[in-house]
């Protein structure tokens, strides 16, 4: 055997060995498909997040308007309505001025607190729409972990 033949045989063996080290085409296709699925899931996740953000903003407007209405009722009741109610109580029920003021303040404060509480509760619930996005994202991450474990 000549040196050229030995050299060529060695090169052929190296080519065969290196081709065996390359991943099979099935693995490459499987990884490509998995990455395509991951990109699709990411796109769907972003669409869901966008929709949830839009819904949350819409709910926030209504809740903020109700909260603002409650605060305005509290503020509007204080100066004008209280004096009128105090005068009416004092004249009709023959109560003292102090007792008339106490009754009017307690009633106005109660109504204002109730309206403000309703607005606050609605505003707090407005952010719950992101739970759907969070749930779907967790499911997608779990799916991706399971898929990667299988491969």
PDB file of C-alpha atoms in Angstrom:
ATOM      1  CA  UNK A   1       0.000   0.000   0.000  1.00  0.00           C
ATOM      2  CA  UNK A   2       1.247   3.389  -0.885  1.00  0.00           C
ATOM      3  CA  UNK A   3       1.201   6.470   1.321  1.00  0.00           C
ATOM      4  CA  UNK A   4      -1.417   8.095  -0.924  1.00  0.00           C
ATOM      5  CA  UNK A   5      -3.759   5.136  -0.505  1.00  0.00           C
ATOM      6  CA  UNK A   6      -3.367   5.197   3.284  1.00  0.00           C
ATOM      7  CA  UNK A   7      -3.941   8.958   3.308  1.00  0.00           C
ATOM      8  CA  UNK A   8      -7.094   8.635   1.144  1.00  0.00           C
ATOM      9  CA  UNK A   9      -8.420   5.765   3.305  1.00  0.00           C
ATOM     10  CA  UNK A  10      -7.865   7.873   6.429  1.00  0.00           C
ATOM     11  CA  UNK A  11      -9.696  10.853   4.821  1.00  0.00           C
ATOM     12  CA  UNK A  12     -12.640   8.633   3.859  1.00  0.00           C
ATOM     13  CA  UNK A  13     -12.884   7.288   7.417  1.00  0.00           C
ATOM     14  CA  UNK A  14     -12.788  10.838   8.806  1.00  0.00           C
ATOM     15  CA  UNK A  15     -15.603  11.860   6.448  1.00  0.00           C
ATOM     16  CA  UNK A  16     -17.701   8.856   7.492  1.00  0.00           C
ATOM     17  CA  UNK A  17     -16.992   9.495  11.186  1.00  0.00           C
ATOM     18  CA  UNK A  18     -17.819  13.188  10.896  1.00  0.00           C
ATOM     19  CA  UNK A  19     -21.055  12.430   9.003  1.00  0.00           C
ATOM     20  CA  UNK A  20     -22.067  10.071  11.815  1.00  0.00           C
ATOM     21  CA  UNK A  21     -21.598  12.884  14.327  1.00  0.00           C
ATOM     22  CA  UNK A  22     -24.056  15.187  12.502  1.00  0.00           C
ATOM     23  CA  UNK A  23     -27.638  14.988  13.826  1.00  0.00           C
ATOM     24  CA  UNK A  24     -30.021  12.941  11.772  1.00  0.00           C
ATOM     25  CA  UNK A  25     -32.430  14.853   9.593  1.00  0.00           C
ATOM     26  CA  UNK A  26     -35.400  13.665  11.710  1.00  0.00           C
ATOM     27  CA  UNK A  27     -33.985  15.402  14.770  1.00  0.00           C
ATOM     28  CA  UNK A  28     -33.374  18.585  12.811  1.00  0.00           C
ATOM     29  CA  UNK A  29     -36.916  18.495  11.436  1.00  0.00           C
ATOM     30  CA  UNK A  30     -38.306  17.791  14.910  1.00  0.00           C
ATOM     31  CA  UNK A  31     -36.428  20.723  16.399  1.00  0.00           C
ATOM     32  CA  UNK A  32     -37.560  22.948  13.547  1.00  0.00           C
ATOM     33  CA  UNK A  33     -41.158  21.943  14.140  1.00  0.00           C
ATOM     34  CA  UNK A  34     -40.799  22.518  17.860  1.00  0.00           C
ATOM     35  CA  UNK A  35     -39.365  26.001  17.335  1.00  0.00           C
ATOM     36  CA  UNK A  36     -42.176  26.748  14.900  1.00  0.00           C
ATOM     37  CA  UNK A  37     -44.676  25.704  17.587  1.00  0.00           C
ATOM     38  CA  UNK A  38     -42.878  27.835  20.182  1.00  0.00           C
ATOM     39  CA  UNK A  39     -43.031  30.865  17.899  1.00  0.00           C
ATOM     40  CA  UNK A  40     -46.737  30.242  17.228  1.00  0.00           C
ATOM     41  CA  UNK A  41     -47.422  29.941  20.947  1.00  0.00           C
ATOM     42  CA  UNK A  42     -45.506  33.149  21.610  1.00  0.00           C
ATOM     43  CA  UNK A  43     -47.535  34.955  18.988  1.00  0.00           C
ATOM     44  CA  UNK A  44     -50.812  33.679  20.434  1.00  0.00           C
ATOM     45  CA  UNK A  45     -49.662  34.621  23.930  1.00  0.00           C
ATOM     46  CA  UNK A  46     -48.969  38.185  22.798  1.00  0.00           C
ATOM     47  CA  UNK A  47     -52.375  38.427  21.101  1.00  0.00           C
ATOM     48  CA  UNK A  48     -54.060  37.252  24.300  1.00  0.00           C
ATOM     49  CA  UNK A  49     -52.080  39.748  26.356  1.00  0.00           C
ATOM     50  CA  UNK A  50     -53.105  42.541  23.986  1.00  0.00           C
ATOM     51  CA  UNK A  51     -56.765  41.575  24.261  1.00  0.00           C
ATOM     52  CA  UNK A  52     -56.597  41.323  28.053  1.00  0.00           C
ATOM     53  CA  UNK A  53     -54.903  44.727  28.234  1.00  0.00           C
ATOM     54  CA  UNK A  54     -57.648  46.279  26.117  1.00  0.00           C
ATOM     55  CA  UNK A  55     -60.374  44.725  28.280  1.00  0.00           C
ATOM     56  CA  UNK A  56     -58.645  45.865  31.463  1.00  0.00           C
ATOM     57  CA  UNK A  57     -58.353  49.431  30.213  1.00  0.00           C
ATOM     58  CA  UNK A  58     -62.045  49.449  29.268  1.00  0.00           C
ATOM     59  CA  UNK A  59     -63.044  48.118  32.692  1.00  0.00           C
ATOM     60  CA  UNK A  60     -60.746  50.589  34.405  1.00  0.00           C
ATOM     61  CA  UNK A  61     -62.495  53.543  32.780  1.00  0.00           C
ATOM     62  CA  UNK A  62     -65.893  52.498  34.140  1.00  0.00           C
ATOM     63  CA  UNK A  63     -64.516  51.689  37.589  1.00  0.00           C
ATOM     64  CA  UNK A  64     -62.571  54.927  37.782  1.00  0.00           C
ATOM     65  CA  UNK A  65     -65.671  56.869  36.751  1.00  0.00           C
ATOM     66  CA  UNK A  66     -67.698  55.226  39.532  1.00  0.00           C
ATOM     67  CA  UNK A  67     -64.930  55.908  42.049  1.00  0.00           C
ATOM     68  CA  UNK A  68     -64.731  59.522  40.927  1.00  0.00           C
ATOM     69  CA  UNK A  69     -68.512  59.845  41.196  1.00  0.00           C
ATOM     70  CA  UNK A  70     -68.334  58.594  44.778  1.00  0.00           C
ATOM     71  CA  UNK A  71     -65.655  61.096  45.676  1.00  0.00           C
ATOM     72  CA  UNK A  72     -67.595  63.906  44.016  1.00  0.00           C
ATOM     73  CA  UNK A  73     -70.734  62.954  45.939  1.00  0.00           C
ATOM     74  CA  UNK A  74     -68.757  63.100  49.155  1.00  0.00           C
ATOM     75  CA  UNK A  75     -67.370  66.505  48.287  1.00  0.00           C
ATOM     76  CA  UNK A  76     -70.620  67.956  46.961  1.00  0.00           C
ATOM     77  CA  UNK A  77     -72.618  66.845  49.982  1.00  0.00           C
ATOM     78  CA  UNK A  78     -70.414  68.604  52.471  1.00  0.00           C
ATOM     79  CA  UNK A  79     -70.885  72.331  52.048  1.00  0.00           C
ATOM     80  CA  UNK A  80     -74.333  73.033  50.609  1.00  0.00           C
ATOM     81  CA  UNK A  81     -76.413  69.963  51.345  1.00  0.00           C
ATOM     82  CA  UNK A  82     -75.293  69.694  54.919  1.00  0.00           C
ATOM     83  CA  UNK A  83     -76.252  73.212  55.819  1.00  0.00           C
ATOM     84  CA  UNK A  84     -79.682  72.778  54.253  1.00  0.00           C
ATOM     85  CA  UNK A  85     -80.281  69.462  55.992  1.00  0.00           C
ATOM     86  CA  UNK A  86     -79.083  70.815  59.324  1.00  0.00           C
ATOM     87  CA  UNK A  87     -81.473  73.730  59.047  1.00  0.00           C
ATOM     88  CA  UNK A  88     -84.353  71.415  58.042  1.00  0.00           C
ATOM     89  CA  UNK A  89     -83.725  69.025  60.962  1.00  0.00           C
ATOM     90  CA  UNK A  90     -83.410  71.857  63.425  1.00  0.00           C
ATOM     91  CA  UNK A  91     -86.689  73.443  62.317  1.00  0.00           C
ATOM     92  CA  UNK A  92     -88.852  70.337  61.807  1.00  0.00           C
ATOM     93  CA  UNK A  93     -87.696  67.977  64.562  1.00  0.00           C
ATOM     94  CA  UNK A  94     -86.822  70.694  67.023  1.00  0.00           C
ATOM     95  CA  UNK A  95     -83.325  69.269  67.597  1.00  0.00           C
ATOM     96  CA  UNK A  96     -80.331  71.257  68.628  1.00  0.00           C
ATOM     97  CA  UNK A  97     -78.002  72.611  65.956  1.00  0.00           C
ATOM     98  CA  UNK A  98     -75.235  70.244  67.098  1.00  0.00           C
ATOM     99  CA  UNK A  99     -77.504  67.188  66.881  1.00  0.00           C
ATOM    100  CA  UNK A 100     -78.716  68.265  63.445  1.00  0.00           C
ATOM    101  CA  UNK A 101     -75.123  68.598  62.227  1.00  0.00           C
ATOM    102  CA  UNK A 102     -74.218  65.130  63.589  1.00  0.00           C
ATOM    103  CA  UNK A 103     -77.147  63.443  61.864  1.00  0.00           C
ATOM    104  CA  UNK A 104     -76.466  65.109  58.510  1.00  0.00           C
ATOM    105  CA  UNK A 105     -72.742  64.381  58.586  1.00  0.00           C
ATOM    106  CA  UNK A 106     -73.317  60.692  59.481  1.00  0.00           C
ATOM    107  CA  UNK A 107     -75.858  60.175  56.702  1.00  0.00           C
ATOM    108  CA  UNK A 108     -73.798  61.949  54.014  1.00  0.00           C
ATOM    109  CA  UNK A 109     -70.640  60.174  55.057  1.00  0.00           C
ATOM    110  CA  UNK A 110     -72.356  56.758  54.924  1.00  0.00           C
ATOM    111  CA  UNK A 111     -73.659  57.313  51.389  1.00  0.00           C
ATOM    112  CA  UNK A 112     -70.285  58.588  50.190  1.00  0.00           C
ATOM    113  CA  UNK A 113     -68.397  55.676  51.729  1.00  0.00           C
ATOM    114  CA  UNK A 114     -70.761  53.145  50.128  1.00  0.00           C
ATOM    115  CA  UNK A 115     -70.423  54.645  46.649  1.00  0.00           C
ATOM    116  CA  UNK A 116     -66.647  54.941  47.027  1.00  0.00           C
ATOM    117  CA  UNK A 117     -66.392  51.323  48.252  1.00  0.00           C
ATOM    118  CA  UNK A 118     -68.395  50.065  45.258  1.00  0.00           C
ATOM    119  CA  UNK A 119     -66.107  51.984  42.883  1.00  0.00           C
ATOM    120  CA  UNK A 120     -62.982  50.665  44.623  1.00  0.00           C
ATOM    121  CA  UNK A 121     -64.214  47.053  44.460  1.00  0.00           C
ATOM    122  CA  UNK A 122     -65.021  47.377  40.744  1.00  0.00           C
ATOM    123  CA  UNK A 123     -61.625  48.966  40.107  1.00  0.00           C
ATOM    124  CA  UNK A 124     -59.896  46.118  41.940  1.00  0.00           C
ATOM    125  CA  UNK A 125     -61.769  43.504  39.865  1.00  0.00           C
ATOM    126  CA  UNK A 126     -60.794  45.225  36.610  1.00  0.00           C
ATOM    127  CA  UNK A 127     -57.253  43.788  36.792  1.00  0.00           C
ATOM    128  CA  UNK A 128     -58.452  40.185  37.048  1.00  0.00           C
ATOM    129  CA  UNK A 129     -58.556  39.750  33.274  1.00  0.00           C
ATOM    130  CA  UNK A 130     -54.784  39.136  33.199  1.00  0.00           C
ATOM    131  CA  UNK A 131     -55.306  35.842  34.989  1.00  0.00           C
ATOM    132  CA  UNK A 132     -56.327  34.307  31.674  1.00  0.00           C
ATOM    133  CA  UNK A 133     -53.048  35.351  30.047  1.00  0.00           C
ATOM    134  CA  UNK A 134     -51.068  34.152  33.041  1.00  0.00           C
ATOM    135  CA  UNK A 135     -52.842  30.780  33.008  1.00  0.00           C
ATOM    136  CA  UNK A 136     -52.279  30.253  29.286  1.00  0.00           C
ATOM    137  CA  UNK A 137     -48.629  31.290  29.594  1.00  0.00           C
ATOM    138  CA  UNK A 138     -48.103  28.739  32.387  1.00  0.00           C
ATOM    139  CA  UNK A 139     -49.708  26.014  30.263  1.00  0.00           C
ATOM    140  CA  UNK A 140     -47.488  26.914  27.301  1.00  0.00           C
ATOM    141  CA  UNK A 141     -44.332  26.831  29.417  1.00  0.00           C
ATOM    142  CA  UNK A 142     -45.340  23.453  30.872  1.00  0.00           C
ATOM    143  CA  UNK A 143     -45.989  22.111  27.366  1.00  0.00           C
ATOM    144  CA  UNK A 144     -42.600  23.335  26.189  1.00  0.00           C
ATOM    145  CA  UNK A 145     -40.852  21.700  29.169  1.00  0.00           C
ATOM    146  CA  UNK A 146     -42.604  18.394  28.502  1.00  0.00           C
ATOM    147  CA  UNK A 147     -41.757  18.557  24.814  1.00  0.00           C
ATOM    148  CA  UNK A 148     -38.092  19.232  25.511  1.00  0.00           C
ATOM    149  CA  UNK A 149     -37.930  16.349  28.012  1.00  0.00           C
ATOM    150  CA  UNK A 150     -39.282  13.924  25.425  1.00  0.00           C
ATOM    151  CA  UNK A 151     -36.714  14.836  22.763  1.00  0.00           C
TER     152      UNK A 151
END
